Coordinates of C-alpha atoms and ligand atoms in Angstrom, one line a residue:
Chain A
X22 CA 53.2 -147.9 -118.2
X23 CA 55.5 -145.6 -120.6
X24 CA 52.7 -143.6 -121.8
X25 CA 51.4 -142.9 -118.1
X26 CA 54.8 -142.0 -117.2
X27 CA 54.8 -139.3 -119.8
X28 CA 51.7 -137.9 -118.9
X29 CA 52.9 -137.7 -115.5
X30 CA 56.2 -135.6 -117.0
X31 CA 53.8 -133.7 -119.0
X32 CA 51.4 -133.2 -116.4
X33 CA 54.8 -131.9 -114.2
X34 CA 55.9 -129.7 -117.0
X35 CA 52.6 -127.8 -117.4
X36 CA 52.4 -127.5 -113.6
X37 CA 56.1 -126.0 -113.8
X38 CA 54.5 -123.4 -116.2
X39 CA 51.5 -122.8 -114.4
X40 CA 53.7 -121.8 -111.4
X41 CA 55.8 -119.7 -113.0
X42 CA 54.1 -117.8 -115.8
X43 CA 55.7 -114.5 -115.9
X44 CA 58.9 -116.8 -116.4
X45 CA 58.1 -119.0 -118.8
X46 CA 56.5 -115.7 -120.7
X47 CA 60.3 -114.0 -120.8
X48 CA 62.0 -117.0 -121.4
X49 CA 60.0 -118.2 -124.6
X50 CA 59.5 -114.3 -125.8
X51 CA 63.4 -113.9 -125.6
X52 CA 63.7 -117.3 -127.7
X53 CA 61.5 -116.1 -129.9
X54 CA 63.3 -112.8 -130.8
X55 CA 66.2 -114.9 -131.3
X56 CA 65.5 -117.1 -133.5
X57 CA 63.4 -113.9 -135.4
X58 CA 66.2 -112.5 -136.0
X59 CA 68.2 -116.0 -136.9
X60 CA 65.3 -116.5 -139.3
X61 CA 65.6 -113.2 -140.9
X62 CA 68.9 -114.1 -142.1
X63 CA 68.3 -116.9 -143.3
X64 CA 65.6 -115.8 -145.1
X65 CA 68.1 -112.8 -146.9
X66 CA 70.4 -115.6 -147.4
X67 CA 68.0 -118.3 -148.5
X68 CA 67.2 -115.6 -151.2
X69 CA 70.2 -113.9 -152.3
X70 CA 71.4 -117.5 -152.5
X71 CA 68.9 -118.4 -155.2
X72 CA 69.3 -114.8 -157.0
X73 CA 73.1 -116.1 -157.7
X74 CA 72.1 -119.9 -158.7
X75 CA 69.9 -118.2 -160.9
X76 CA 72.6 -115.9 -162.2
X77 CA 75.3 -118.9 -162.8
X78 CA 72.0 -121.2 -164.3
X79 CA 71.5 -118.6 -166.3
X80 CA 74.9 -117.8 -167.5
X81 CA 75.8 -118.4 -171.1
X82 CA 79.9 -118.6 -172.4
X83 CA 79.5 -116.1 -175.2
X84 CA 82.5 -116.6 -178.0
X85 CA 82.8 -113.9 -181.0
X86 CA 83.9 -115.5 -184.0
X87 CA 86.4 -113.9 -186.6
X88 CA 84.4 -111.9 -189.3
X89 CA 86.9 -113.9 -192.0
X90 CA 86.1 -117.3 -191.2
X91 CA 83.9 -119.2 -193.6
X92 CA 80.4 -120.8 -192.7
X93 CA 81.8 -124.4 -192.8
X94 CA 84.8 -123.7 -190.3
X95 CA 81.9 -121.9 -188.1
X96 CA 80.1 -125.5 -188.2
X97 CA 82.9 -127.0 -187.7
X98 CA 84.5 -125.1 -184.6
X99 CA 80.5 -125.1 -183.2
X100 CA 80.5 -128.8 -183.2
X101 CA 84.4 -128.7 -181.8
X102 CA 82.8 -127.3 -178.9
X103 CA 79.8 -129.1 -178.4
X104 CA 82.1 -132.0 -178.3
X105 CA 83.2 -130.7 -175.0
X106 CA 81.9 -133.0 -171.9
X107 CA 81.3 -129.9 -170.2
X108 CA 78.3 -128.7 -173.0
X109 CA 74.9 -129.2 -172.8
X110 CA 74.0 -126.7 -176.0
X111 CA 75.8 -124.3 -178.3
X112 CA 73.5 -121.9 -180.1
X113 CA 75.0 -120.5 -183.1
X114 CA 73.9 -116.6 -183.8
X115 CA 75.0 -115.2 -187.4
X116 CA 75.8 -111.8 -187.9
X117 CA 72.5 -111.0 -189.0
X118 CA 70.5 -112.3 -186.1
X119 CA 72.9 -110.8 -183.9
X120 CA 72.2 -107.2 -185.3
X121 CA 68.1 -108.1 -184.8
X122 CA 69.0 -109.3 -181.7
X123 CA 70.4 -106.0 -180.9
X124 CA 68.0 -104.1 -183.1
X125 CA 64.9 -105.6 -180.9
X126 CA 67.0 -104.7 -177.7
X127 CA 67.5 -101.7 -178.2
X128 CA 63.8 -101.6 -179.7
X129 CA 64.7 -99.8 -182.9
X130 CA 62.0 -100.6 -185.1
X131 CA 62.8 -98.9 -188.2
X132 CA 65.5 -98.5 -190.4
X133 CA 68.2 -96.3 -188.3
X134 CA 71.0 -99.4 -189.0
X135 CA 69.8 -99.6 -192.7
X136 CA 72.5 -97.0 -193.8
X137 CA 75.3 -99.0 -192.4
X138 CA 77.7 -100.5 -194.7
X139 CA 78.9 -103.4 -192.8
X140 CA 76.9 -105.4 -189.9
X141 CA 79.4 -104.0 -186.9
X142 CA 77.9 -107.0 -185.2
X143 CA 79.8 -110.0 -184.7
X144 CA 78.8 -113.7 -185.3
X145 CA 78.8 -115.9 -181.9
X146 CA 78.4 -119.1 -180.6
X147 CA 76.3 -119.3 -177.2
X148 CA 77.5 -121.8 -175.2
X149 CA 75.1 -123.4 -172.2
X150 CA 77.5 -125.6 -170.3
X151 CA 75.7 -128.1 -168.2
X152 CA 74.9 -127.5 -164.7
X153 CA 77.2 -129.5 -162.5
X154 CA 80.2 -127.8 -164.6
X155 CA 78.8 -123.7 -164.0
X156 CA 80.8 -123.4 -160.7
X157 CA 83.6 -120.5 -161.1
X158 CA 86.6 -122.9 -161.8
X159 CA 84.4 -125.1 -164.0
X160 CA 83.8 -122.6 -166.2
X161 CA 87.4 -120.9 -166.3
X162 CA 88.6 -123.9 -167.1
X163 CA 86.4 -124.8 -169.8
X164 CA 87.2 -121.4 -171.3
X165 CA 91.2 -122.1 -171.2
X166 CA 90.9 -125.2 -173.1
X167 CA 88.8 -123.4 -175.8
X168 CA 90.9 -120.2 -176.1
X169 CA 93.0 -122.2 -178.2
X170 CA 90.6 -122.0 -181.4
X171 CA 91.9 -119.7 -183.7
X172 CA 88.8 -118.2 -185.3
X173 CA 87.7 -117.5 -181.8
X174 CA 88.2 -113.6 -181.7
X175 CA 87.2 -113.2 -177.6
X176 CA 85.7 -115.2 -175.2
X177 CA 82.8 -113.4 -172.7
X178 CA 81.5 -115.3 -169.6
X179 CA 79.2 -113.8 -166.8
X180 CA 81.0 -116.1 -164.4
X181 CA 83.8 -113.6 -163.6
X182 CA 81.7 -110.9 -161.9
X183 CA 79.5 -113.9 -160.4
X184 CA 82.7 -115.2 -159.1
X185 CA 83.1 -111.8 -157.7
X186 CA 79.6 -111.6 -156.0
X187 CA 79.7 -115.1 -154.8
X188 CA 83.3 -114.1 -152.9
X189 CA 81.4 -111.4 -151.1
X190 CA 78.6 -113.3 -150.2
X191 CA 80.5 -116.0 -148.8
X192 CA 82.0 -113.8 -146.7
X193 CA 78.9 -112.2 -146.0
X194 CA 77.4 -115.3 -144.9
X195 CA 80.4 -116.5 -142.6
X196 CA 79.7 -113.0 -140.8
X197 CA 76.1 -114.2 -140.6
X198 CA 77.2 -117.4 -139.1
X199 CA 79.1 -116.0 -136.4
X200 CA 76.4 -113.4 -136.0
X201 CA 74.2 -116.8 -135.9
X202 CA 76.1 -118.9 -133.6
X203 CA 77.0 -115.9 -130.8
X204 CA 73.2 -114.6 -130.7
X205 CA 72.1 -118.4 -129.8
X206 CA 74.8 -118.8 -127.4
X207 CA 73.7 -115.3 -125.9
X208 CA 70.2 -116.7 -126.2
X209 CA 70.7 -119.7 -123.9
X210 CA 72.7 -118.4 -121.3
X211 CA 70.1 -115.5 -121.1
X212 CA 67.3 -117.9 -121.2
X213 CA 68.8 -120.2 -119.1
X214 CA 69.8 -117.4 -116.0
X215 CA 66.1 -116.8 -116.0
X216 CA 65.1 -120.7 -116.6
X217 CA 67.6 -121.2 -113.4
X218 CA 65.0 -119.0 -111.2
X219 CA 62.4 -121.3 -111.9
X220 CA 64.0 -124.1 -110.9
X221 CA 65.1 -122.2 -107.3
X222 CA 61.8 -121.6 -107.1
X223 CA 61.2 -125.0 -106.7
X224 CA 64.3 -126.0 -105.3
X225 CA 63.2 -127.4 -101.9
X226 CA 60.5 -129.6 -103.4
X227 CA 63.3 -131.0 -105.6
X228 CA 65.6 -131.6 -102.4
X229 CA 63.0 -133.2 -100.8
X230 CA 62.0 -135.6 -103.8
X231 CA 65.5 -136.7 -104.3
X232 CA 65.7 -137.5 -100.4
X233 CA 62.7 -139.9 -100.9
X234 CA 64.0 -141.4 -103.3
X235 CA 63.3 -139.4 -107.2
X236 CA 66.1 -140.4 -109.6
X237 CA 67.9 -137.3 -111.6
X238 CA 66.3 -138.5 -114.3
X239 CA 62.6 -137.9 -112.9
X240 CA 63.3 -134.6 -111.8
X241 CA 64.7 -133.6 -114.6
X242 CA 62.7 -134.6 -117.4
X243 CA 59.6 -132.1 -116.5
X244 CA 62.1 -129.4 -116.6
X245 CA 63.5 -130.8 -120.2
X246 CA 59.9 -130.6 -121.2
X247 CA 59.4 -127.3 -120.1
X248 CA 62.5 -126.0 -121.9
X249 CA 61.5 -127.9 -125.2
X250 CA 58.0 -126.1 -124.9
X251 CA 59.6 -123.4 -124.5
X252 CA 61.7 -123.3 -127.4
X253 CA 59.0 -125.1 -129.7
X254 CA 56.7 -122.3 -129.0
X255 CA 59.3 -119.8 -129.6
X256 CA 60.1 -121.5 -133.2
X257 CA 56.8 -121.8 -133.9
X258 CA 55.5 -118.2 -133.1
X259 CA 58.5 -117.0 -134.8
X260 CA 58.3 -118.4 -137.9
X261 CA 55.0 -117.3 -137.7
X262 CA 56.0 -113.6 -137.2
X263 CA 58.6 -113.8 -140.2
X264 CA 56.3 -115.2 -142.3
X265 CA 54.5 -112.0 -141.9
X266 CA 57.2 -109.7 -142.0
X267 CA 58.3 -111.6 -144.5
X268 CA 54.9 -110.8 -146.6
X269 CA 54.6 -107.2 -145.6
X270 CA 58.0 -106.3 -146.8
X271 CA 58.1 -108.2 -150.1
X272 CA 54.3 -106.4 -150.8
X273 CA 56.1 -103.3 -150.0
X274 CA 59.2 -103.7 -151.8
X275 CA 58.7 -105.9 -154.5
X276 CA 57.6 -103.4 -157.1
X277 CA 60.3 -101.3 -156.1
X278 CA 62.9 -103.8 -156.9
X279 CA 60.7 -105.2 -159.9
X280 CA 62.9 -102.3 -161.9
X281 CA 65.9 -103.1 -161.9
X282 CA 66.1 -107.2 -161.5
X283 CA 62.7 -108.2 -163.1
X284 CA 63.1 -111.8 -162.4
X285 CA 64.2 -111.6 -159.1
X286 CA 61.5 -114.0 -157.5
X287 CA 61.7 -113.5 -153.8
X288 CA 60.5 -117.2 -151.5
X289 CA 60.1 -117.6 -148.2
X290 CA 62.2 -120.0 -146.4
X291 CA 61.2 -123.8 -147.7
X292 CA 60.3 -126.8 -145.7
X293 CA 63.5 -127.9 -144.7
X294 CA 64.4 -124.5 -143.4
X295 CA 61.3 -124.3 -141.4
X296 CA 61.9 -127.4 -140.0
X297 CA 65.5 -126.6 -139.3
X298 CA 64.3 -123.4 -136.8
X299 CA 62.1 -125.6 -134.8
X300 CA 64.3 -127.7 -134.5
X301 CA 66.6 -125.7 -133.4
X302 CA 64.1 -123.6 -131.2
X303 CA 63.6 -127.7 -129.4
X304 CA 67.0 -128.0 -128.7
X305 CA 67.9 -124.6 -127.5
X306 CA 65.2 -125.0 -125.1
X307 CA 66.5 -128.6 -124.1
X308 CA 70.0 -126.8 -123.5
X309 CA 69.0 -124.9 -121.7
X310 CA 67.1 -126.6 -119.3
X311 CA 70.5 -128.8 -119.5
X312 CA 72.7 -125.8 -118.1
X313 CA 70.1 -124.4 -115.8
X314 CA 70.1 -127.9 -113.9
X315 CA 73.6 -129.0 -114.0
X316 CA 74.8 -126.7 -111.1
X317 CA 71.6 -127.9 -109.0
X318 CA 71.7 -131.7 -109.4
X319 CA 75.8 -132.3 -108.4
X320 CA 74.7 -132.9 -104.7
X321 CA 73.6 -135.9 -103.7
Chain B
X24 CA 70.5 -155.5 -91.3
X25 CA 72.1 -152.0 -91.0
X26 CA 75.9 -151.7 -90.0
X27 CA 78.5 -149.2 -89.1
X28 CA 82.0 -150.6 -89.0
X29 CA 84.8 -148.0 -87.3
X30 CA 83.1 -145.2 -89.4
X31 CA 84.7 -141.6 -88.8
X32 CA 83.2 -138.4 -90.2
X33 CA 85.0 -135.1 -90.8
X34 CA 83.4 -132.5 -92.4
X35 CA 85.2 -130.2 -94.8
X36 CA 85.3 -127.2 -92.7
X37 CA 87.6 -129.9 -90.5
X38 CA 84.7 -131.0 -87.6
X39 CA 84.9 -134.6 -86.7
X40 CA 81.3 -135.3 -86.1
X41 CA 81.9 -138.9 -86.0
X42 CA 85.2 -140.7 -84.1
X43 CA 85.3 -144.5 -84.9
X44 CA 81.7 -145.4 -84.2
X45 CA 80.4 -149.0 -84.7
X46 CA 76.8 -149.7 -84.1
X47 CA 74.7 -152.7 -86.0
X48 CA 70.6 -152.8 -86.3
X49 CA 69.0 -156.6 -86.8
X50 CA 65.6 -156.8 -89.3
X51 CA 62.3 -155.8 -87.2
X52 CA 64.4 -153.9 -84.0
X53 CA 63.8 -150.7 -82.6
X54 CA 66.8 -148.9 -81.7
X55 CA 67.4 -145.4 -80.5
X56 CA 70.7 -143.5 -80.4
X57 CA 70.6 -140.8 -78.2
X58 CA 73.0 -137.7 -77.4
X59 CA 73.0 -134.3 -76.9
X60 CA 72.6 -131.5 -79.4
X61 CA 75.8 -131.7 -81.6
X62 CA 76.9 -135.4 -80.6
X63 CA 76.5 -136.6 -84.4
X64 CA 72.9 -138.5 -84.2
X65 CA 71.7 -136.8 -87.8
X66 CA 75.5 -137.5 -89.0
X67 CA 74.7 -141.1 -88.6
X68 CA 71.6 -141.1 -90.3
X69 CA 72.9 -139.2 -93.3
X70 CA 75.5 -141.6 -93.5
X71 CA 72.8 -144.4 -93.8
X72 CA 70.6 -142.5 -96.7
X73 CA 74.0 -141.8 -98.2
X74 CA 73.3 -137.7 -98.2
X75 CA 76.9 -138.0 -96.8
X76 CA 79.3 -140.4 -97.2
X77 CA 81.9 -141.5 -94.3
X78 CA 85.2 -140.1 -94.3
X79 CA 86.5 -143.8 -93.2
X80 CA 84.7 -147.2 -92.5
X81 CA 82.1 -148.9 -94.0
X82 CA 78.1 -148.4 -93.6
X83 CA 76.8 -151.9 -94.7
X84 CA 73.1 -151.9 -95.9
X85 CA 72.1 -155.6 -96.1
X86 CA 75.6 -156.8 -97.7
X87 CA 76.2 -153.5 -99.5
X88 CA 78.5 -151.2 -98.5
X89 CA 76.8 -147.6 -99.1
X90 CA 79.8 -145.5 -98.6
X91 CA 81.1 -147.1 -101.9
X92 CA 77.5 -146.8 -103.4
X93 CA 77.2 -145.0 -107.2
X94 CA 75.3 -141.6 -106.9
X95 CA 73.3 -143.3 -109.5
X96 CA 72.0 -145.9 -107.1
X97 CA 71.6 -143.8 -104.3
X98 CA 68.0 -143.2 -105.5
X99 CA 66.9 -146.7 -105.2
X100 CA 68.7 -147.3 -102.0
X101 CA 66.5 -144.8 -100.4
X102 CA 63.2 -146.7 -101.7
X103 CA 64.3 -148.8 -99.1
X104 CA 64.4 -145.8 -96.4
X105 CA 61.3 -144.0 -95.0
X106 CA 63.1 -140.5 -93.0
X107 CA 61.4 -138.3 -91.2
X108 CA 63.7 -135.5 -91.0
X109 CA 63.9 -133.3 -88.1
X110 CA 62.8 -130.4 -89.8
X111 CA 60.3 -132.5 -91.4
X112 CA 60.9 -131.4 -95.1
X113 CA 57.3 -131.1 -96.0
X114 CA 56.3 -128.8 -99.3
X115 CA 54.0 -126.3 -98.4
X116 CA 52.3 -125.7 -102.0
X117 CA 51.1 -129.4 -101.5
X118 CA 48.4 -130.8 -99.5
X119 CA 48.8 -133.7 -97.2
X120 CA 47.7 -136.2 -99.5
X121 CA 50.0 -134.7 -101.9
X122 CA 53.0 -134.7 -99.5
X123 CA 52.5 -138.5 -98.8
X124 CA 51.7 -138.9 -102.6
X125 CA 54.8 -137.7 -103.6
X126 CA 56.6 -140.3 -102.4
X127 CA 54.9 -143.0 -104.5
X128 CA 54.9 -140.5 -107.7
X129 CA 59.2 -140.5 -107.5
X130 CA 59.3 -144.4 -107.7
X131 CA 56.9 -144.4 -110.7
X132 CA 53.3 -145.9 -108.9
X133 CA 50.2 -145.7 -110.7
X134 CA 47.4 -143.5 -109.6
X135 CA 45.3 -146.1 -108.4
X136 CA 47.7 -147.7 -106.4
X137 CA 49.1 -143.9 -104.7
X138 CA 45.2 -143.6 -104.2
X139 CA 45.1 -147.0 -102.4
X140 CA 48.1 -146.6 -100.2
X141 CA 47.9 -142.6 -99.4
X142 CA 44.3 -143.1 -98.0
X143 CA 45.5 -146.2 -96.1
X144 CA 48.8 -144.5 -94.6
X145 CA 46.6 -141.5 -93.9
X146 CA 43.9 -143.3 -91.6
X147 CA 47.1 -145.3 -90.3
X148 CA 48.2 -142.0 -88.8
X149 CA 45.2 -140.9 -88.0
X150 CA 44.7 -137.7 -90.4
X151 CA 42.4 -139.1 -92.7
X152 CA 40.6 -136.1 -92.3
X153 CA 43.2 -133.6 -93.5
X154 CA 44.3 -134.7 -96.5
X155 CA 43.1 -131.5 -98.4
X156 CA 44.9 -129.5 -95.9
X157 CA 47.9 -127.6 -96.3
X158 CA 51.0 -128.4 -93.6
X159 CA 51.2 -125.1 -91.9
X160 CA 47.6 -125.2 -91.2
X161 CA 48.7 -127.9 -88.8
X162 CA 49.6 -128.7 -85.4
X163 CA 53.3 -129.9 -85.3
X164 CA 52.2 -133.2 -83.6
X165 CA 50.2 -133.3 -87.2
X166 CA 52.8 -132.1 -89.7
X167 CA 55.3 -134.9 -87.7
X168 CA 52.4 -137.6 -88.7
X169 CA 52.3 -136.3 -92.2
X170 CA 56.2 -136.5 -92.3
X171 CA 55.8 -139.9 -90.8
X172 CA 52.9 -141.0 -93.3
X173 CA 55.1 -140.4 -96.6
X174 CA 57.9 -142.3 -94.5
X175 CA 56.1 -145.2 -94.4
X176 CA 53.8 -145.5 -97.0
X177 CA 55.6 -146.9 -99.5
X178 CA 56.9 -150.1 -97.2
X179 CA 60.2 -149.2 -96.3
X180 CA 62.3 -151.9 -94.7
X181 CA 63.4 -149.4 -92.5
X182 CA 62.9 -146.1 -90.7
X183 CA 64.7 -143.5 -90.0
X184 CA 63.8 -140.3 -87.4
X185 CA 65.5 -138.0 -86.0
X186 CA 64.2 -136.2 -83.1
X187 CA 60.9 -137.0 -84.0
X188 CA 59.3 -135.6 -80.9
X189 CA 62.0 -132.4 -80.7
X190 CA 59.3 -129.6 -81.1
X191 CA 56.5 -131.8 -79.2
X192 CA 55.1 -131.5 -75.7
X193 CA 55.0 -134.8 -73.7
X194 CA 51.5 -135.7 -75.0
X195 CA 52.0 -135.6 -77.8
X196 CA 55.7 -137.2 -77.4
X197 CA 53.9 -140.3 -76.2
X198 CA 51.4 -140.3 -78.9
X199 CA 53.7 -140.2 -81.7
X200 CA 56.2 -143.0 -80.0
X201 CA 53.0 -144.9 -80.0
X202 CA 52.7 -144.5 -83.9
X203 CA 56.6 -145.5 -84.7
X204 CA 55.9 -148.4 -82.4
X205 CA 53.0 -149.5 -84.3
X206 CA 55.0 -149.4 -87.2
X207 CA 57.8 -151.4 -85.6
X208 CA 55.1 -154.0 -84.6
X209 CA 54.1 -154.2 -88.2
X210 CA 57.5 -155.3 -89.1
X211 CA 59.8 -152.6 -89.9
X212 CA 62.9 -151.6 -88.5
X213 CA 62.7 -148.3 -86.5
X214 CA 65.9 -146.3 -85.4
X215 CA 65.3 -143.2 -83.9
X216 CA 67.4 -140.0 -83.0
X217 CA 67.0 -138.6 -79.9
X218 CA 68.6 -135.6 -77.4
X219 CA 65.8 -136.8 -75.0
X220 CA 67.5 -139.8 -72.4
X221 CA 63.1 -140.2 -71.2
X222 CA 62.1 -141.4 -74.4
X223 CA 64.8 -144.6 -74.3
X224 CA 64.2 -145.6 -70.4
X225 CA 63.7 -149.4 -70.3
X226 CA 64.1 -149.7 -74.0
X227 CA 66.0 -152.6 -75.5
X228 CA 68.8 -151.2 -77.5
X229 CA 70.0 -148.1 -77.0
X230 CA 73.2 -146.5 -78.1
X231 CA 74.3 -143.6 -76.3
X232 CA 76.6 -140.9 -78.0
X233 CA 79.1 -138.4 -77.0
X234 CA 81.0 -135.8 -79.0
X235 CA 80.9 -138.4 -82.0
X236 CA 81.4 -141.3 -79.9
X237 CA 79.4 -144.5 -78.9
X238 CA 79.9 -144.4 -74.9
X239 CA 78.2 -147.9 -74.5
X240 CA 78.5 -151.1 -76.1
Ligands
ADP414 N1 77.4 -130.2 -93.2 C1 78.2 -130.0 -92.1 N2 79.3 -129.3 -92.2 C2 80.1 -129.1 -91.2 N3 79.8 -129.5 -90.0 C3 78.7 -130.2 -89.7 C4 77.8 -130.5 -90.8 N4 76.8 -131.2 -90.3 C5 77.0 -131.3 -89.0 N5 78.2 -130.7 -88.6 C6 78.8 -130.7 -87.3 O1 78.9 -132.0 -86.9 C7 78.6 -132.2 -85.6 C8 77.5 -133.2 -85.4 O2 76.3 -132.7 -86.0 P1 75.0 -133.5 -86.1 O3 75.3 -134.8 -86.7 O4 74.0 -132.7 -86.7 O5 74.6 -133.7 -84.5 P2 73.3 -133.9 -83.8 O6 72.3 -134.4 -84.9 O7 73.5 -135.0 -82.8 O8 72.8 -132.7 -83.2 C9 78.2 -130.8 -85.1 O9 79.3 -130.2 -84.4 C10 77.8 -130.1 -86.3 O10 78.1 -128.7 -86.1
MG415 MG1 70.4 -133.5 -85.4

């Protein structure tokens, strides 16, 4: 009995399309720009967000040591630190290694530092702090409680320019949000003006059903099916499209930006996301067949 | 079975359409109200399938007082109620089959039972052989059977027309009184809505009303 029901909805909902083509057509090509444009940021987001967990994985607490102190104090103080709950590894880098390190860098392979009378490098402990602790006040205030040490000379963390970039980018992204939130509020009442002329278009046979006796409910759930089509199709095609956008530009601009971050590692949008827009696209389409049929159905 | 008790209607725009009017229908009668053009005959019946509701008074339904009815529940009342509305109110993008169907489809029956009773209704009415037709290919004696066909096809315990024979000539008039009757015989209750004093000569139970008001008892 339930499952005949809903192919009699569905059967409604198809015929709702079948009458009105060209309307449907606008209605889920509108949706579908939309949530284009929805997805697009969310893709530049998505990605910019895992560029900075990258950066603040990736980020080290570099301390220079005093030249003076002696090899045991520099175990000492190293083991000091790894003692901190916030630690997951401290790598300890003499002055020596430090000057290869630079050396290699730098990719001086032969013996310009040789003449050098003193190692200008200085010795340093790299410190790895474990992940939950990498957020911008974890780290800050790891570092006060270490800035204490005496044969600590300085104290280097990548954190304070991420801290910096993260700011923006939250910003950024509230922007986006708004941006987000008014284009699919724009979207359904656009939609669901043109939605609305469908339904006038069948707004006698409506009168009459509910005259012989239809329920709101009956008449209204082809219409709710017709929206949610509406809106699935518009996800679906539009993840579709970004997908390929999505491809064409990173094939295009990927070895452009391969210069100057070579790890940046562009995705598209995961699961979840993907998920999310159709979802979304669903119930946009269910609004708005909502708001096109709450003037209609007030009268009795 | 039906009752009006000291029902008045005023519409918003201030027009009293209906002045204290008291009227009551038994099961399996057939009553007519007639009046002249304006009186308030479709008032009453739109107080009855609750597409109005009375400014004062009660419309009892059974033991159920309609004017109080939830909009929620209006629906099923009307499952109750076959109308045949004096513009008839049939959908010209569906075929007569589909027009009677239609009725059946809002109250959820099953394809082989709309089948069943759409075919039977149809030959009832005698336009079993326009079903595929489309209502303005029709003679308005033959739309008014279609109208009457999805009025009764799903069992009603009562029906409700109003000027049913208003755009007929008298041939026709008679035929189509025939039909209701028929339909009265078969045990439903048939109130009908009339300007035309001819059609309730000699009948039973008439009411008769003026400017909103029942003029006999
Ligand atoms: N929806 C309405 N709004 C305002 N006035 C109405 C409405 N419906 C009917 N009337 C008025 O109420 C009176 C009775 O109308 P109606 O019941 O249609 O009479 P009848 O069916 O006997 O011709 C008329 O004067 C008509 O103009
Ligand atoms: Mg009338």
């Amino acid at each position: 009995m339930f499952l005949k029901k809903g192919f009699y909805f569905f059967d409604k909902a198809f015929q709702g399309i079948r009458q009105n083509p060209f309307i449907n057509f606008i209605n889920f090509g509108t949706i579908t720009v939309s949530l284009l444009v929805l997805g697009t940021f969310l893709v530049i987001f998505f990605n910019l967000n895992r560029v900075l967990d990258k950066w603040r994985y990736e980020s080290h607490v570099t301390v220079y040591l005093y030249d003076s102190i002696s090899f045991d104090n520099t175990s000492d103080i190293k083991d000091r630190i790894a003692g901190f709950e916030e630690v997951e590894r401290v790598t300890y880098i003499s002055k020596k290694e430090a000057l290869n390190i630079i050396k290699e860098a730098l990719q001086i392979y032969d013996n310009s530092f040789e003449g050098l009378e003193v190692n200008p490098m200085p010795a340093t402990l790299e410190i790895q702090l474990k992940k939950k602790f990498l957020s911008s006040t974890g780290v800050e205030s790891f570092v006060a409680r270490i800035k204490i040490f005496k044969e600590i000379k300085e104290i280097q963390y990548d954190q304070e320019w991420i801290k910096g970039f993260s700011a923006f980018f939250s910003l950024f992204q509230i922007g986006g949000l708004a941006i987000g939130v008014g284009l699919l509020l724009a979207t359904i009442l656009i939609v669901s003006n043109s939605f609305q002329l469908g339904v006038y278009a069948r707004k006698e046979e409506l009168e009459i059903m509910k005259l012989i006796g239809a329920t709101d409910f009956f008449i209204k759930v082809p219409f709710l099916l017709e929206g949610v089509f509406q809106g699935l199709l518009g996800a679906l095609v539009s993840i579709g499209l970004l997908y390929g956008i999505y491809q064409v530009v990173i094939f295009k601009v990927r070895p452009f930006f391969s210069i100057y971050i070579r790890e940046l590692d562009p995705s598209f949008l995961p699961l979840d996301f993907i998920f999310g827009l159709t979802i979304g696209g669903i119930l946009m389409g269910m609004l708005v067949s909502i708001v096109s049929m709450r003037k209609f159905l007030k009268s009795y | 079975m039906i009752q009006m008790l000291h029902v008045h209607k005023t519409y918003s725009n201030g027009q009293k359409a209906l002045i204290d009017v008291s009227l009551k229908l038994d099961k399996g009668e057939f009553v007519y109200i007639i009046g002249p053009c304006g009186a308030g005959k479709t008032s009453i019946l739109k107080l009855i399938y609750c597409a109005q509701r009375p400014t004062k008074g009660m419309v009892l339904f059974g033991d159920k007082n309609v004017a109080r009815i939830r909009k929620s529940r209006i629906p099923y009342l009307r499952r109750n109620i076959g109308i045949v509305f004096q513009d008839f109110k049939l959908i010209k993008t569906r075929t007569v089959f589909e027009n009677v169907a239609l009725a059946l489809e809002v109250i959820g029956a099953t394809i082989t039972d709309i089948q069943k009773k759409v075919w039977k209704t149809l030959s009832f009415v005698g336009l079993y052989n326009k079903s595929n037709e489309y209502p303005i290919r029709l003679s308005g004696g033959e739309q008014q059977r279609v109208a009457i066909a999805r009025a009764m096809v799903n069992n009603p315990l009562i029906l409700l027309a109003d000027e049913p024979t208003g755009n007929l000539d008298p041939e026709m008039t008679v035929d189509i009184i025939d039909l209701l009757d028929k339909i009265n015989i078969r045990g439903t209750t048939v109130l009908v809505a009339t300007h035309n004093p001819d059609l309730a000569k000699n009948k039973r139970k008439v009411f008769t009303l003026e400017k909103g008001r029942i003029t006999n008892g």
